[in-house]
């Protein structure tokens, strides 16, 4: 906090967050330090990755199905 540096600063960190309803969702967390005069402010961004993760899983399933079909055809 004194100098705006640390292991978590300016990095994208994937984690699991829990919504108020109790549902867990994948998120991306970033912490960006901002210095103004002699004071530090930390900007925290939390982004829901549910759609991206679902799309990635769908593409992986489609690739797996295509691989199986190729084996059957050959």
Coordinates of N, CA and C in Angstrom, one line a residue:
X1 N 0.8 -1.2 0.0 CA 0.0 0.0 0.0 C 0.8 1.3 0.0
X2 N 2.1 1.1 0.5 CA 2.9 2.3 0.6 C 3.5 2.7 -0.7
X3 N 3.8 1.8 -1.6 CA 4.5 2.1 -2.9 C 3.8 1.6 -4.1
X4 N 2.6 1.1 -4.0 CA 1.8 0.7 -5.2 C 2.3 -0.6 -5.9
X5 N 3.1 -1.3 -5.2 CA 3.6 -2.6 -5.8 C 3.1 -3.8 -5.0
X6 N 3.2 -4.9 -5.6 CA 2.8 -6.1 -5.0 C 2.5 -7.2 -6.0
X7 N 2.5 -8.4 -5.5 CA 2.3 -9.6 -6.3 C 1.0 -9.6 -7.1
X8 N 0.0 -8.9 -6.7 CA -1.3 -8.9 -7.4 C -1.5 -7.7 -8.2
X9 N -0.6 -6.8 -8.2 CA -0.8 -5.5 -9.0 C -0.7 -5.7 -10.5
X10 N -1.6 -5.1 -11.2 CA -1.5 -5.1 -12.7 C -1.4 -6.5 -13.3
X11 N -2.1 -7.4 -12.7 CA -2.2 -8.8 -13.3 C -3.6 -9.2 -13.4
X12 N -3.9 -10.1 -14.3 CA -5.2 -10.7 -14.4 C -5.2 -11.9 -13.6
X13 N -6.1 -12.0 -12.7 CA -6.2 -13.2 -11.8 C -7.6 -13.8 -12.0
X14 N -7.6 -15.1 -12.4 CA -8.9 -15.8 -12.5 C -9.1 -16.5 -11.1
X15 N -10.4 -16.3 -10.7 CA -10.8 -16.9 -9.4 C -12.3 -17.3 -9.5
X16 N -12.8 -17.8 -8.4 CA -14.2 -18.1 -8.3 C -14.8 -17.1 -7.3
X17 N -15.9 -16.5 -7.6 CA -16.6 -15.6 -6.7 C -18.0 -16.2 -6.4
X18 N -18.5 -15.9 -5.3 CA -19.8 -16.3 -4.9 C -20.8 -15.2 -4.9
X19 N -21.9 -15.4 -5.7 CA -22.9 -14.4 -5.8 C -23.7 -14.4 -4.5
X20 N -24.5 -13.3 -4.3 CA -25.3 -13.2 -3.1 C -26.2 -14.4 -3.0
X21 N -26.7 -15.0 -4.1 CA -27.6 -16.1 -4.1 C -26.9 -17.4 -3.7
X22 N -25.5 -17.4 -3.6 CA -24.8 -18.6 -3.3 C -24.2 -19.3 -4.5
X23 N -24.5 -18.8 -5.7 CA -24.0 -19.4 -7.0 C -22.6 -19.0 -7.2
X24 N -21.7 -19.9 -7.5 CA -20.3 -19.6 -7.8 C -20.1 -19.3 -9.2
X25 N -19.4 -18.3 -9.6 CA -19.1 -17.9 -10.9 C -17.6 -17.6 -11.1
X26 N -17.1 -18.0 -12.3 CA -15.7 -17.6 -12.6 C -15.6 -16.1 -12.9
X27 N -14.5 -15.5 -12.3 CA -14.3 -14.1 -12.5 C -12.8 -13.8 -12.8
X28 N -12.6 -12.6 -13.3 CA -11.3 -12.1 -13.5 C -11.1 -10.9 -12.7
X29 N -10.1 -10.8 -11.9 CA -9.8 -9.7 -11.0 C -8.6 -9.0 -11.4
X30 N -8.6 -7.7 -11.5 CA -7.4 -6.9 -11.7 C -7.4 -5.8 -10.6
X31 N -6.2 -5.5 -10.2 CA -5.9 -4.4 -9.2 C -4.9 -3.5 -9.8
X32 N -5.3 -2.2 -10.0 CA -4.4 -1.3 -10.7 C -4.1 -0.1 -9.7
X33 N -2.9 0.1 -9.4 CA -2.5 1.3 -8.5 C -2.5 2.6 -9.3
X34 N -3.0 3.6 -8.6 CA -3.0 5.0 -9.2 C -2.5 5.9 -8.2
X35 N -1.4 6.6 -8.5 CA -0.8 7.5 -7.6 C -1.2 8.9 -7.9
X36 N -1.7 9.6 -6.9 CA -2.0 11.0 -7.1 C -1.3 11.8 -5.9
X37 N -0.4 12.6 -6.3 CA 0.4 13.3 -5.3 C 1.2 12.3 -4.5
X38 N 1.0 12.2 -3.2 CA 1.7 11.2 -2.4 C 0.7 10.1 -1.9
X39 N -0.5 10.1 -2.5 CA -1.5 9.1 -2.1 C -1.7 8.0 -3.1
X40 N -2.0 6.8 -2.7 CA -2.3 5.8 -3.6 C -3.8 5.4 -3.6
X41 N -4.3 5.2 -4.8 CA -5.7 4.7 -4.9 C -5.6 3.4 -5.7
X42 N -6.4 2.4 -5.3 CA -6.3 1.1 -6.0 C -7.7 0.9 -6.7
X43 N -7.6 0.7 -8.0 CA -8.8 0.5 -8.8 C -8.9 -1.1 -9.0
X44 N -10.0 -1.6 -8.5 CA -10.3 -3.0 -8.6 C -11.4 -3.3 -9.6
X45 N -11.1 -4.2 -10.5 CA -12.1 -4.5 -11.6 C -12.4 -6.0 -11.4
X46 N -13.6 -6.3 -11.4 CA -14.1 -7.7 -11.3 C -15.0 -8.0 -12.5
X47 N -14.6 -9.0 -13.3 CA -15.4 -9.3 -14.5 C -15.9 -10.7 -14.5
X48 N -17.2 -10.9 -14.8 CA -17.8 -12.2 -14.8 C -17.3 -12.9 -16.1
X49 N -16.7 -14.1 -15.9 CA -16.2 -14.9 -17.1 C -17.2 -16.0 -17.5
X50 N -18.4 -16.1 -16.9 CA -19.3 -17.2 -17.2 C -19.5 -17.4 -18.7
X51 N -19.8 -16.4 -19.4 CA -20.0 -16.6 -20.9 C -18.8 -17.1 -21.6
X52 N -17.7 -16.5 -21.3 CA -16.4 -17.0 -22.0 C -16.1 -18.4 -21.6
X53 N -16.3 -18.8 -20.4 CA -16.0 -20.2 -19.9 C -17.0 -21.2 -20.6
X54 N -18.2 -20.8 -20.7 CA -19.2 -21.6 -21.3 C -18.9 -21.8 -22.8
X55 N -18.5 -20.7 -23.5 CA -18.2 -20.8 -24.9 C -16.9 -21.7 -25.1
X56 N -16.0 -21.5 -24.2 CA -14.8 -22.4 -24.3 C -15.1 -23.8 -24.2
X57 N -16.0 -24.1 -23.2 CA -16.4 -25.5 -23.0 C -17.1 -26.1 -24.2
X58 N -18.0 -25.3 -24.8 CA -18.7 -25.7 -26.0 C -17.8 -26.0 -27.1
X59 N -16.8 -25.1 -27.4 CA -15.8 -25.3 -28.5 C -15.0 -26.6 -28.2
X60 N -14.7 -26.8 -27.0 CA -13.9 -28.1 -26.7 C -14.8 -29.3 -26.9
X61 N -16.0 -29.2 -26.6 CA -16.9 -30.4 -26.8 C -17.1 -30.6 -28.3
X62 N -17.2 -29.5 -29.1 CA -17.4 -29.6 -30.5 C -16.1 -30.2 -31.2
X63 N -15.0 -29.8 -30.7 CA -13.7 -30.3 -31.2 C -13.6 -31.8 -30.9
X64 N -14.0 -32.2 -29.7 CA -14.0 -33.6 -29.3 C -14.9 -34.4 -30.2
X65 N -16.1 -33.9 -30.5 CA -17.1 -34.6 -31.3 C -16.5 -34.8 -32.7
X66 N -15.9 -33.7 -33.2 CA -15.3 -33.7 -34.6 C -14.2 -34.8 -34.7
X67 N -13.4 -34.9 -33.6 CA -12.3 -35.8 -33.6 C -12.9 -37.3 -33.6
X68 N -13.9 -37.5 -32.9 CA -14.5 -38.8 -32.9 C -15.1 -39.2 -34.2
X69 N -15.8 -38.2 -34.9 CA -16.3 -38.4 -36.2 C -15.2 -38.7 -37.2
X70 N -14.1 -38.0 -37.1 CA -13.0 -38.3 -38.0 C -12.4 -39.7 -37.9
X71 N -12.4 -40.2 -36.6 CA -11.9 -41.5 -36.4 C -12.9 -42.6 -37.0
X72 N -14.2 -42.3 -36.9 CA -15.2 -43.2 -37.4 C -15.1 -43.3 -38.9
X73 N -15.0 -42.1 -39.5 CA -14.9 -42.0 -41.0 C -13.7 -42.7 -41.6
X74 N -12.5 -42.5 -40.9 CA -11.3 -43.0 -41.4 C -11.3 -44.5 -41.2

